[in-house]
């Protein structure tokens, strides 16, 4: 009976793969959220810099 492959380990392995998959998806979601937040903050910085650059004195100094 011990030599036969009973469903115990395979069920356990598939369960661990399932948990691992959820964990990986959750980590990716957190990473994506962090990257998106960073992109937004960079975008805000670019916009504020562009606003400052669009002033007449600043643009004449750049040209």
mmCIF file of N, CA and C in Angstrom:
data_model
loop_
_atom_site.group_PDB
_atom_site.id
_atom_site.type_symbol
_atom_site.label_atom_id
_atom_site.label_comp_id
_atom_site.label_asym_id
_atom_site.label_seq_id
_atom_site.Cartn_x
_atom_site.Cartn_y
_atom_site.Cartn_z
ATOM 1 N N UNK A 1 0.820 -1.207 0.000
ATOM 2 C CA UNK A 1 0.000 0.000 0.000
ATOM 3 C C UNK A 1 0.861 1.268 0.000
ATOM 4 N N UNK A 2 1.985 1.213 0.684
ATOM 5 C CA UNK A 2 2.870 2.375 0.744
ATOM 6 C C UNK A 2 3.529 2.649 -0.613
ATOM 7 N N UNK A 3 3.787 1.576 -1.392
ATOM 8 C CA UNK A 3 4.438 1.728 -2.688
ATOM 9 C C UNK A 3 3.511 2.368 -3.729
ATOM 10 N N UNK A 4 2.188 2.213 -3.547
ATOM 11 C CA UNK A 4 1.231 2.798 -4.494
ATOM 12 C C UNK A 4 1.155 4.322 -4.318
ATOM 13 N N UNK A 5 0.910 5.013 -5.420
ATOM 14 C CA UNK A 5 0.762 6.474 -5.369
ATOM 15 C C UNK A 5 -0.659 6.818 -4.942
ATOM 16 N N UNK A 6 -0.811 7.210 -3.711
ATOM 17 C CA UNK A 6 -2.138 7.613 -3.219
ATOM 18 C C UNK A 6 -2.304 9.132 -3.384
ATOM 19 N N UNK A 7 -3.548 9.623 -3.465
ATOM 20 C CA UNK A 7 -3.796 11.029 -3.816
ATOM 21 C C UNK A 7 -3.284 12.070 -2.814
ATOM 22 N N UNK A 8 -2.798 11.652 -1.646
ATOM 23 C CA UNK A 8 -2.327 12.579 -0.614
ATOM 24 C C UNK A 8 -1.309 13.612 -1.093
ATOM 25 N N UNK A 9 -0.108 13.155 -1.525
ATOM 26 C CA UNK A 9 0.933 14.119 -1.905
ATOM 27 C C UNK A 9 0.551 14.981 -3.106
ATOM 28 N N UNK A 10 -0.085 14.379 -4.110
ATOM 29 C CA UNK A 10 -0.442 15.137 -5.312
ATOM 30 C C UNK A 10 -1.471 16.223 -4.983
ATOM 31 N N UNK A 11 -2.430 15.894 -4.126
ATOM 32 C CA UNK A 11 -3.425 16.875 -3.698
ATOM 33 C C UNK A 11 -2.744 18.000 -2.924
ATOM 34 N N UNK A 12 -1.815 17.615 -2.050
ATOM 35 C CA UNK A 12 -1.065 18.582 -1.253
ATOM 36 C C UNK A 12 -0.224 19.484 -2.156
ATOM 37 N N UNK A 13 0.449 18.884 -3.152
ATOM 38 C CA UNK A 13 1.277 19.648 -4.087
ATOM 39 C C UNK A 13 0.444 20.656 -4.868
ATOM 40 N N UNK A 14 -0.712 20.199 -5.373
ATOM 41 C CA UNK A 14 -1.574 21.100 -6.142
ATOM 42 C C UNK A 14 -2.106 22.232 -5.262
ATOM 43 N N UNK A 15 -2.377 21.915 -3.993
ATOM 44 C CA UNK A 15 -2.834 22.932 -3.046
ATOM 45 C C UNK A 15 -1.741 23.967 -2.815
ATOM 46 N N UNK A 16 -0.494 23.501 -2.653
ATOM 47 C CA UNK A 16 0.627 24.419 -2.456
ATOM 48 C C UNK A 16 0.879 25.262 -3.704
ATOM 49 N N UNK A 17 0.717 24.649 -4.880
ATOM 50 C CA UNK A 17 0.867 25.405 -6.126
ATOM 51 C C UNK A 17 -0.197 26.489 -6.222
ATOM 52 N N UNK A 18 -1.419 26.146 -5.817
ATOM 53 C CA UNK A 18 -2.537 27.096 -5.823
ATOM 54 C C UNK A 18 -2.252 28.264 -4.882
ATOM 55 N N UNK A 19 -1.817 27.946 -3.654
ATOM 56 C CA UNK A 19 -1.481 28.983 -2.666
ATOM 57 C C UNK A 19 -0.314 29.829 -3.180
ATOM 58 N N UNK A 20 0.689 29.164 -3.751
ATOM 59 C CA UNK A 20 1.845 29.864 -4.310
ATOM 60 C C UNK A 20 1.446 30.798 -5.439
ATOM 61 N N UNK A 21 0.508 30.349 -6.275
ATOM 62 C CA UNK A 21 0.012 31.170 -7.381
ATOM 63 C C UNK A 21 -0.696 32.417 -6.885
ATOM 64 N N UNK A 22 -1.549 32.254 -5.884
ATOM 65 C CA UNK A 22 -2.256 33.396 -5.289
ATOM 66 C C UNK A 22 -1.249 34.366 -4.674
ATOM 67 N N UNK A 23 -0.247 33.815 -3.971
ATOM 68 C CA UNK A 23 0.781 34.628 -3.325
ATOM 69 C C UNK A 23 1.554 35.437 -4.366
ATOM 70 N N UNK A 24 1.909 34.786 -5.488
ATOM 71 C CA UNK A 24 2.641 35.460 -6.562
ATOM 72 C C UNK A 24 1.798 36.572 -7.174
ATOM 73 N N UNK A 25 0.508 36.289 -7.434
ATOM 74 C CA UNK A 25 -0.404 37.294 -7.995
ATOM 75 C C UNK A 25 -0.518 38.485 -7.042
ATOM 76 N N UNK A 26 -0.639 38.204 -5.748
ATOM 77 C CA UNK A 26 -0.765 39.262 -4.741
ATOM 78 C C UNK A 26 0.495 40.120 -4.707
ATOM 79 N N UNK A 27 1.668 39.475 -4.776
ATOM 80 C CA UNK A 27 2.934 40.216 -4.795
ATOM 81 C C UNK A 27 3.029 41.086 -6.033
ATOM 82 N N UNK A 28 2.620 40.543 -7.201
ATOM 83 C CA UNK A 28 2.636 41.318 -8.441
ATOM 84 C C UNK A 28 1.702 42.510 -8.342
ATOM 85 N N UNK A 29 0.519 42.299 -7.742
ATOM 86 C CA UNK A 29 -0.457 43.378 -7.592
ATOM 87 C C UNK A 29 0.118 44.502 -6.731
ATOM 88 N N UNK A 30 0.796 44.133 -5.629
ATOM 89 C CA UNK A 30 1.422 45.122 -4.745
ATOM 90 C C UNK A 30 2.522 45.865 -5.508
ATOM 91 N N UNK A 31 3.323 45.123 -6.281
ATOM 92 C CA UNK A 31 4.407 45.713 -7.059
ATOM 93 C C UNK A 31 3.857 46.677 -8.101
ATOM 94 N N UNK A 32 2.798 46.258 -8.822
ATOM 95 C CA UNK A 32 2.163 47.105 -9.836
ATOM 96 C C UNK A 32 1.625 48.383 -9.200
ATOM 97 N N UNK A 33 0.992 48.251 -8.017
ATOM 98 C CA UNK A 33 0.454 49.418 -7.320
ATOM 99 C C UNK A 33 1.575 50.387 -6.938
ATOM 100 N N UNK A 34 2.715 49.850 -6.473
ATOM 101 C CA UNK A 34 3.859 50.677 -6.092
ATOM 102 C C UNK A 34 4.430 51.397 -7.311
ATOM 103 N N UNK A 35 4.553 50.674 -8.423
ATOM 104 C CA UNK A 35 5.064 51.262 -9.666
ATOM 105 C C UNK A 35 4.114 52.347 -10.175
ATOM 106 N N UNK A 36 2.806 52.072 -10.137
ATOM 107 C CA UNK A 36 1.809 53.046 -10.585
ATOM 108 C C UNK A 36 1.871 54.313 -9.743
ATOM 109 N N UNK A 37 2.030 54.166 -8.431
ATOM 110 C CA UNK A 37 2.147 55.318 -7.535
ATOM 111 C C UNK A 37 3.379 56.135 -7.886
ATOM 112 N N UNK A 38 4.491 55.456 -8.168
ATOM 113 C CA UNK A 38 5.738 56.135 -8.531
ATOM 114 C C UNK A 38 5.578 56.874 -9.855
ATOM 115 N N UNK A 39 4.924 56.241 -10.842
ATOM 116 C CA UNK A 39 4.683 56.873 -12.145
ATOM 117 C C UNK A 39 3.836 58.131 -11.975
ATOM 118 N N UNK A 40 2.805 58.051 -11.139
ATOM 119 C CA UNK A 40 1.933 59.207 -10.894
ATOM 120 C C UNK A 40 2.729 60.348 -10.269
ATOM 121 N N UNK A 41 3.570 60.042 -9.284
ATOM 122 C CA UNK A 41 4.359 61.087 -8.621
ATOM 123 C C UNK A 41 5.358 61.708 -9.597
ATOM 124 N N UNK A 42 5.968 60.889 -10.467
ATOM 125 C CA UNK A 42 6.882 61.398 -11.495
ATOM 126 C C UNK A 42 6.108 62.285 -12.473
ATOM 127 N N UNK A 43 4.912 61.840 -12.853
ATOM 128 C CA UNK A 43 4.058 62.619 -13.750
ATOM 129 C C UNK A 43 3.698 63.972 -13.160
ATOM 130 N N UNK A 44 3.366 64.001 -11.875
ATOM 131 C CA UNK A 44 3.051 65.260 -11.199
ATOM 132 C C UNK A 44 4.260 66.185 -11.185
ATOM 133 N N UNK A 45 5.441 65.624 -10.969
ATOM 134 C CA UNK A 45 6.681 66.409 -10.976
ATOM 135 C C UNK A 45 6.919 67.009 -12.356
ATOM 136 N N UNK A 46 6.719 66.208 -13.407
ATOM 137 C CA UNK A 46 6.894 66.679 -14.785
ATOM 138 C C UNK A 46 5.905 67.800 -15.093
ATOM 139 N N UNK A 47 4.650 67.625 -14.673
ATOM 140 C CA UNK A 47 3.616 68.632 -14.924
ATOM 141 C C UNK A 47 3.965 69.936 -14.217
ATOM 142 N N UNK A 48 4.376 69.857 -12.955
ATOM 143 C CA UNK A 48 4.720 71.071 -12.208
ATOM 144 C C UNK A 48 5.944 71.753 -12.817
ATOM 145 N N UNK A 49 6.912 70.963 -13.299
ATOM 146 C CA UNK A 49 8.095 71.512 -13.964
ATOM 147 C C UNK A 49 7.700 72.186 -15.272
ATOM 148 N N UNK A 50 6.794 71.553 -16.016
ATOM 149 C CA UNK A 50 6.313 72.121 -17.276
ATOM 150 C C UNK A 50 5.537 73.414 -17.029
ATOM 151 N N UNK A 51 4.756 73.455 -15.955
ATOM 152 C CA UNK A 51 4.015 74.665 -15.596
ATOM 153 C C UNK A 51 4.984 75.809 -15.306
ATOM 154 N N UNK A 52 6.043 75.513 -14.567
ATOM 155 C CA UNK A 52 7.057 76.525 -14.255
ATOM 156 C C UNK A 52 7.783 76.958 -15.526
ATOM 157 N N UNK A 53 8.062 75.998 -16.414
ATOM 158 C CA UNK A 53 8.774 76.283 -17.657
ATOM 159 C C UNK A 53 7.912 77.081 -18.631
ATOM 160 N N UNK A 54 6.578 76.973 -18.511
ATOM 161 C CA UNK A 54 5.683 77.668 -19.437
ATOM 162 C C UNK A 54 5.537 79.158 -19.116
ATOM 163 N N UNK A 55 6.111 79.611 -18.005
ATOM 164 C CA UNK A 55 6.107 81.048 -17.700
ATOM 165 C C UNK A 55 6.995 81.771 -18.713
ATOM 166 N N UNK A 56 6.650 82.985 -19.107
ATOM 167 C CA UNK A 56 7.407 83.716 -20.144
ATOM 168 C C UNK A 56 8.897 83.855 -19.812
ATOM 169 N N UNK A 57 9.235 84.218 -18.585
ATOM 170 C CA UNK A 57 10.636 84.420 -18.210
ATOM 171 C C UNK A 57 11.425 83.112 -18.302
ATOM 172 N N UNK A 58 10.799 82.015 -17.853
ATOM 173 C CA UNK A 58 11.456 80.708 -17.887
ATOM 174 C C UNK A 58 11.669 80.230 -19.329
ATOM 175 N N UNK A 59 10.643 80.368 -20.177
ATOM 176 C CA UNK A 59 10.744 79.879 -21.553
ATOM 177 C C UNK A 59 11.764 80.694 -22.349
ATOM 178 N N UNK A 60 11.852 82.012 -22.116
ATOM 179 C CA UNK A 60 12.829 82.837 -22.829
ATOM 180 C C UNK A 60 14.249 82.491 -22.376
ATOM 181 N N UNK A 61 14.386 82.056 -21.125
ATOM 182 C CA UNK A 61 15.686 81.660 -20.604
ATOM 183 C C UNK A 61 16.125 80.317 -21.200
ATOM 184 N N UNK A 62 15.136 79.425 -21.463
ATOM 185 C CA UNK A 62 15.431 78.108 -22.029
ATOM 186 C C UNK A 62 15.842 78.196 -23.496
ATOM 187 N N UNK A 63 15.258 79.113 -24.246
ATOM 188 C CA UNK A 63 15.512 79.211 -25.697
ATOM 189 C C UNK A 63 16.899 79.810 -25.959
#
